[in-house]
Structures are given as structure tokens and as C-alpha cells.
Amino acid sequence: EADIYQTPRYLVIGTGKKITLECSQTMGHDKMYWYQQDPGMELHLIHYSYGVNSTEKGDLSSESTVSRIRTEHFPLTLESARPSHTSQYLCASSEPGPSYNEQFFGPGTRLTVL
Amino acid sequence: AQRVTQPEKLLSVFKGAPVELKCNYSYSGSPELFWYVQYSRQRLQLLLRHISRESIKGFTADLNKGETSFHLKKPFAQEEDSAMYYCALSAASGSRLTFGEGTQLTVNP
């Protein structure tokens, strides 16, 4: 079944640790996105990719990095986690071309940095 | 730069009452507008888009270019409508979305 997956769903980690949040989609989409969502607040786009080997920074400055080596995989990495990184991270994907830009979202990863 | 504003963080109505979630935007060109919804413990998902001019789950939204608004309306709210609603704007077809701050709608019995 076509879907978008995120692992882990929940992560509690200590300050200074390196972490990677996984995102994979089996929808055949070229475009993928990472958003940061704090409780009751807007979604902030932190990274996006329009295809393999293409990554761009989003509207909100983030210390995280991303890679896009395979079409279906778009992992996000924090080299040294800090309490300010505590948030919900949502991954999304959408079709290429002149579509109506519907984005399909994963279930999210809730990150807590102690 | 484009911006989306949802002036109400929280909105509470009774079942059967009309509901309107406000959305205003700023963008100099011709935007595409969307409403996304996140029900409790579910994923964020598209509710409707202005270009299709459709009604989904009884909700409608009309793009008012003069007032730069895209308010979401439903004549008779249901308890299952309780959710977080996000208005979003795309500057051009296929480009990135800019989301508003979201409105938490609660429909009371």
C-alpha cells in the first residue's frame, strides 16, 4: 500500500547525541518535505527536496541536515541534539509537475531532548 | 513574501451551530489556497482546495481576492469536526506551501 513512513515515532535522547529521523515513502513522489511543528503552532518548513541529490533549506532556519540519495528516502540528521530541538517533526511528499500541490503527511516523530 | 494568518487559535461552538474559521493571506500574485485538517491522533491531511470549488464533509471555502481571505465554513457543526485546521498557500502550482498558525476547533455536544 502506498504510504509515507516515519521512524521512530517517539524519541527521548540526551543533549549532544547525534540522531537521524527516518522518512520513507512508497507513493512514487519526487517532492519531499520536512516540517517542524510545535504544539498549537504553525508548521515551519525546514527542508525540502524536489528529487534525488536535490535539497534546499526551508523557511525556518534549522541546525539539522538532510540527504536525498534515493527517491523514496529523505532522512533528517541532527549532529548534536539540544533541548531547543524538542518538537514534532513531520515528513511529507507530493507529486511533481503542475499538480494541485496536495502534500501527504507521515505520522510524525516526536523528539524530546533532555 | 507570502504569509498566512489565522486570527483564532481556539474556536469553540455547539453542535448544530454554524462555524467559520478565518484565514487571511498576503501575496502579490495569484495564490492557490488549501485547508488541511488534523484530527486527534491522526495525520495532517488535505481537506479542500480552492481551485476545485468542492464541498468536503459539509465544509466550503471561497477565495475572496479583494479581501485576501479564504475562510472555511460549515452551516451545522458536528462533534466529529473537532480538530486542528490549517490554512495554507502555494505561490504557484507545485511550489512550497506556507501554513498558517492553525485553529483548534472544538464542537461541544
CSV table of N, CA, C and O in Angstrom, one decimal, chain A residues 4-64:
chain,number,residue,atom,x,y,z
A,4,ILE,N,3.5,6.9,3.5
A,4,ILE,CA,4.7,7.6,3.9
A,4,ILE,C,4.9,7.2,5.4
A,4,ILE,O,4.0,7.3,6.2
A,5,TYR,N,6.2,6.8,5.7
A,5,TYR,CA,6.5,6.2,6.9
A,5,TYR,C,7.6,7.1,7.6
A,5,TYR,O,8.5,7.6,7.0
A,6,GLN,N,7.4,7.2,9.0
A,6,GLN,CA,8.4,7.9,9.8
A,6,GLN,C,8.8,7.0,11.0
A,6,GLN,O,7.9,6.5,11.6
A,7,THR,N,10.1,6.9,11.2
A,7,THR,CA,10.6,6.2,12.4
A,7,THR,C,11.8,7.0,13.0
A,7,THR,O,12.5,7.7,12.2
A,8,PRO,N,11.9,7.0,14.3
A,8,PRO,CA,10.9,6.4,15.2
A,8,PRO,C,9.7,7.3,15.4
A,8,PRO,O,9.8,8.5,14.9
A,9,ARG,N,8.7,6.9,16.0
A,9,ARG,CA,7.5,7.7,16.3
A,9,ARG,C,7.8,8.6,17.5
A,9,ARG,O,7.3,9.7,17.5
A,10,TYR,N,8.5,8.1,18.5
A,10,TYR,CA,8.9,8.9,19.7
A,10,TYR,C,10.4,8.6,20.0
A,10,TYR,O,10.8,7.5,19.8
A,11,LEU,N,11.0,9.7,20.4
A,11,LEU,CA,12.5,9.6,20.7
A,11,LEU,C,12.8,10.5,21.8
A,11,LEU,O,12.5,11.7,21.7
A,12,VAL,N,13.4,10.0,22.9
A,12,VAL,CA,13.8,10.8,24.0
A,12,VAL,C,15.3,10.5,24.1
A,12,VAL,O,15.8,9.4,24.2
A,13,ILE,N,16.1,11.6,24.0
A,13,ILE,CA,17.5,11.5,23.9
A,13,ILE,C,18.2,12.6,24.7
A,13,ILE,O,17.6,13.6,25.0
A,14,GLY,N,19.5,12.3,25.1
A,14,GLY,CA,20.2,13.3,25.8
A,14,GLY,C,20.9,14.4,25.0
A,14,GLY,O,21.1,14.1,23.8
A,15,THR,N,21.2,15.5,25.6
A,15,THR,CA,21.9,16.6,24.9
A,15,THR,C,23.2,16.1,24.3
A,15,THR,O,24.0,15.3,25.0
A,16,GLY,N,23.5,16.5,23.1
A,16,GLY,CA,24.8,16.2,22.5
A,16,GLY,C,24.8,15.0,21.6
A,16,GLY,O,25.8,14.7,20.9
A,17,LYS,N,23.7,14.2,21.6
A,17,LYS,CA,23.7,13.0,20.8
A,17,LYS,C,23.4,13.3,19.4
A,17,LYS,O,22.7,14.3,19.1
A,18,LYS,N,23.9,12.4,18.5
A,18,LYS,CA,23.6,12.5,17.1
A,18,LYS,C,22.4,11.7,16.8
A,18,LYS,O,22.3,10.5,17.3
A,19,ILE,N,21.4,12.2,16.1
A,19,ILE,CA,20.2,11.5,15.8
A,19,ILE,C,19.8,11.6,14.3
A,19,ILE,O,20.1,12.6,13.7
A,20,THR,N,19.2,10.6,13.8
A,20,THR,CA,18.6,10.6,12.4
A,20,THR,C,17.2,10.2,12.5
A,20,THR,O,16.8,9.1,13.0
A,21,LEU,N,16.3,11.1,11.9
A,21,LEU,CA,14.9,10.8,11.8
A,21,LEU,C,14.7,10.3,10.4
A,21,LEU,O,15.1,10.9,9.4
A,22,GLU,N,14.0,9.1,10.3
A,22,GLU,CA,13.9,8.5,9.0
A,22,GLU,C,12.5,8.8,8.4
A,22,GLU,O,11.5,8.9,9.1
A,23,CYS,N,12.5,9.0,7.1
A,23,CYS,CA,11.3,9.2,6.4
A,23,CYS,C,11.4,8.5,5.0
A,23,CYS,O,12.3,8.7,4.3
A,24,SER,N,10.4,7.6,4.8
A,24,SER,CA,10.4,6.9,3.5
A,24,SER,C,8.9,6.9,2.9
A,24,SER,O,8.0,6.9,3.7
A,25,GLN,N,8.8,7.0,1.6
A,25,GLN,CA,7.5,7.0,1.0
A,25,GLN,C,7.5,6.0,-0.2
A,25,GLN,O,8.5,5.8,-0.9
A,26,THR,N,6.4,5.3,-0.3
A,26,THR,CA,6.2,4.4,-1.4
A,26,THR,C,5.1,4.9,-2.3
A,26,THR,O,4.4,4.1,-3.0
A,27,MET,N,5.0,6.2,-2.4
A,27,MET,CA,4.0,6.8,-3.3
A,27,MET,C,4.5,7.2,-4.6
A,27,MET,O,3.7,7.7,-5.4
A,28,GLY,N,5.8,7.0,-4.8
A,28,GLY,CA,6.4,7.4,-6.1
A,28,GLY,C,6.5,8.9,-6.3
A,28,GLY,O,6.6,9.4,-7.4
A,29,HIS,N,6.5,9.7,-5.2
A,29,HIS,CA,6.6,11.1,-5.3
A,29,HIS,C,8.0,11.6,-5.4
A,29,HIS,O,8.9,11.0,-4.8
A,30,ASP,N,8.2,12.6,-6.2
A,30,ASP,CA,9.5,13.2,-6.3
A,30,ASP,C,9.8,14.2,-5.2
A,30,ASP,O,11.0,14.4,-4.8
A,31,LYS,N,8.8,15.0,-4.8
A,31,LYS,CA,9.0,16.1,-3.8
A,31,LYS,C,8.8,15.5,-2.4
A,31,LYS,O,7.8,14.8,-2.1
A,32,MET,N,9.7,15.9,-1.5
A,32,MET,CA,9.6,15.6,-0.1
A,32,MET,C,9.9,16.8,0.7
A,32,MET,O,10.7,17.7,0.3
A,33,TYR,N,9.4,16.8,1.9
A,33,TYR,CA,9.5,18.0,2.8
A,33,TYR,C,9.6,17.5,4.3
A,33,TYR,O,9.1,16.5,4.7
A,34,TRP,N,10.3,18.4,5.0
A,34,TRP,CA,10.4,18.2,6.5
A,34,TRP,C,9.8,19.5,7.1
A,34,TRP,O,10.2,20.6,6.8
A,35,TYR,N,8.9,19.3,8.1
A,35,TYR,CA,8.3,20.4,8.8
A,35,TYR,C,8.6,20.2,10.3
A,35,TYR,O,8.6,19.1,10.8
A,36,GLN,N,8.7,21.3,11.0
A,36,GLN,CA,8.8,21.3,12.5
A,36,GLN,C,7.4,21.9,13.0
A,36,GLN,O,7.0,22.9,12.5
A,37,GLN,N,6.8,21.2,13.9
A,37,GLN,CA,5.5,21.6,14.4
A,37,GLN,C,5.6,21.6,15.9
A,37,GLN,O,5.7,20.5,16.6
A,38,ASP,N,5.4,22.8,16.5
A,38,ASP,CA,5.3,22.9,18.0
A,38,ASP,C,3.9,22.9,18.4
A,38,ASP,O,3.0,23.3,17.6
A,39,PRO,N,3.5,22.4,19.6
A,39,PRO,CA,2.1,22.3,20.0
A,39,PRO,C,1.3,23.6,19.8
A,39,PRO,O,1.7,24.7,20.2
A,40,GLY,N,0.2,23.5,19.0
A,40,GLY,CA,-0.6,24.6,18.9
A,40,GLY,C,-0.1,25.7,18.0
A,40,GLY,O,-0.6,26.9,18.0
A,41,MET,N,1.0,25.4,17.2
A,41,MET,CA,1.6,26.5,16.4
A,41,MET,C,1.7,26.0,15.0
A,41,MET,O,1.5,24.9,14.6
A,42,GLU,N,2.1,26.9,14.2
A,42,GLU,CA,2.1,26.7,12.7
A,42,GLU,C,3.2,25.7,12.4
A,42,GLU,O,4.1,25.5,13.2
A,43,LEU,N,3.1,25.1,11.2
A,43,LEU,CA,4.1,24.2,10.7
A,43,LEU,C,5.2,25.1,10.0
A,43,LEU,O,4.9,26.0,9.2
A,44,HIS,N,6.4,24.8,10.3
A,44,HIS,CA,7.5,25.5,9.7
A,44,HIS,C,8.3,24.6,8.8
A,44,HIS,O,8.8,23.5,9.2
A,45,LEU,N,8.4,25.0,7.6
A,45,LEU,CA,9.2,24.2,6.6
A,45,LEU,C,10.6,24.3,6.9
A,45,LEU,O,11.2,25.5,6.9
A,46,ILE,N,11.3,23.2,7.1
A,46,ILE,CA,12.8,23.3,7.5
A,46,ILE,C,13.7,22.8,6.3
A,46,ILE,O,14.8,23.3,6.2
A,47,HIS,N,13.2,21.8,5.6
A,47,HIS,CA,13.9,21.3,4.4
A,47,HIS,C,13.0,20.8,3.4
A,47,HIS,O,11.9,20.4,3.7
A,48,TYR,N,13.4,20.8,2.1
A,48,TYR,CA,12.6,20.2,1.1
A,48,TYR,C,13.5,19.7,0.0
A,48,TYR,O,14.7,20.1,-0.2
A,49,SER,N,13.0,18.8,-0.8
A,49,SER,CA,13.8,18.2,-1.9
A,49,SER,C,12.8,18.0,-3.1
A,49,SER,O,11.7,17.4,-2.9
A,50,TYR,N,13.3,18.3,-4.3
A,50,TYR,CA,12.5,18.1,-5.5
A,50,TYR,C,12.9,16.9,-6.3
A,50,TYR,O,12.4,16.6,-7.3
A,51,GLY,N,13.9,16.1,-5.7
A,51,GLY,CA,14.4,14.9,-6.4
A,51,GLY,C,15.7,14.5,-5.8
A,51,GLY,O,16.3,15.1,-4.9
A,52,VAL,N,16.2,13.4,-6.4
A,52,VAL,CA,17.5,12.8,-5.9
A,52,VAL,C,18.6,13.9,-6.1
A,52,VAL,O,18.6,14.6,-7.1
A,53,ASN,N,19.4,13.9,-5.0
A,53,ASN,CA,20.6,14.9,-5.0
A,53,ASN,C,20.1,16.3,-5.0
A,53,ASN,O,21.0,17.2,-5.2
A,54,SER,N,18.9,16.6,-4.7
A,54,SER,CA,18.4,18.0,-4.6
A,54,SER,C,17.9,18.2,-3.2
A,54,SER,O,16.9,17.5,-2.7
A,55,THR,N,18.5,19.1,-2.4
A,55,THR,CA,17.9,19.5,-1.1
A,55,THR,C,18.1,21.0,-1.0
A,55,THR,O,19.0,21.6,-1.5
A,56,GLU,N,17.1,21.6,-0.3
A,56,GLU,CA,17.1,23.0,-0.1
A,56,GLU,C,16.6,23.3,1.4
A,56,GLU,O,15.9,22.5,1.9
A,57,LYS,N,17.1,24.4,1.9
A,57,LYS,CA,16.6,24.8,3.2
A,57,LYS,C,15.3,25.5,3.1
A,57,LYS,O,15.0,26.2,2.1
A,58,GLY,N,14.5,25.3,4.1
A,58,GLY,CA,13.1,25.9,4.1
A,58,GLY,C,13.1,27.3,4.7
A,58,GLY,O,14.1,28.0,4.8
A,59,ASP,N,11.9,27.6,5.2
A,59,ASP,CA,11.7,29.0,5.7
A,59,ASP,C,12.2,29.2,7.1
A,59,ASP,O,12.6,30.3,7.5
A,60,LEU,N,12.3,28.1,7.9
A,60,LEU,CA,12.8,28.2,9.3
A,60,LEU,C,14.2,27.7,9.3
A,60,LEU,O,14.5,26.6,8.9
A,61,SER,N,15.1,28.5,9.9
A,61,SER,CA,16.5,28.1,10.0
A,61,SER,C,16.5,26.9,10.9
A,61,SER,O,15.9,26.9,12.0
A,62,SER,N,17.3,25.9,10.5
A,62,SER,CA,17.4,24.7,11.3
A,62,SER,C,18.8,24.2,11.3
A,62,SER,O,19.5,24.3,10.3
A,63,GLU,N,19.3,23.6,12.4
A,63,GLU,CA,20.6,23.1,12.5
A,63,GLU,C,20.7,21.7,12.0
A,63,GLU,O,21.7,21.1,12.0
A,64,SER,N,19.5,21.2,11.6
A,64,SER,CA,19.5,19.8,11.0
A,64,SER,C,20.0,19.8,9.6
A,64,SER,O,20.0,20.9,8.9
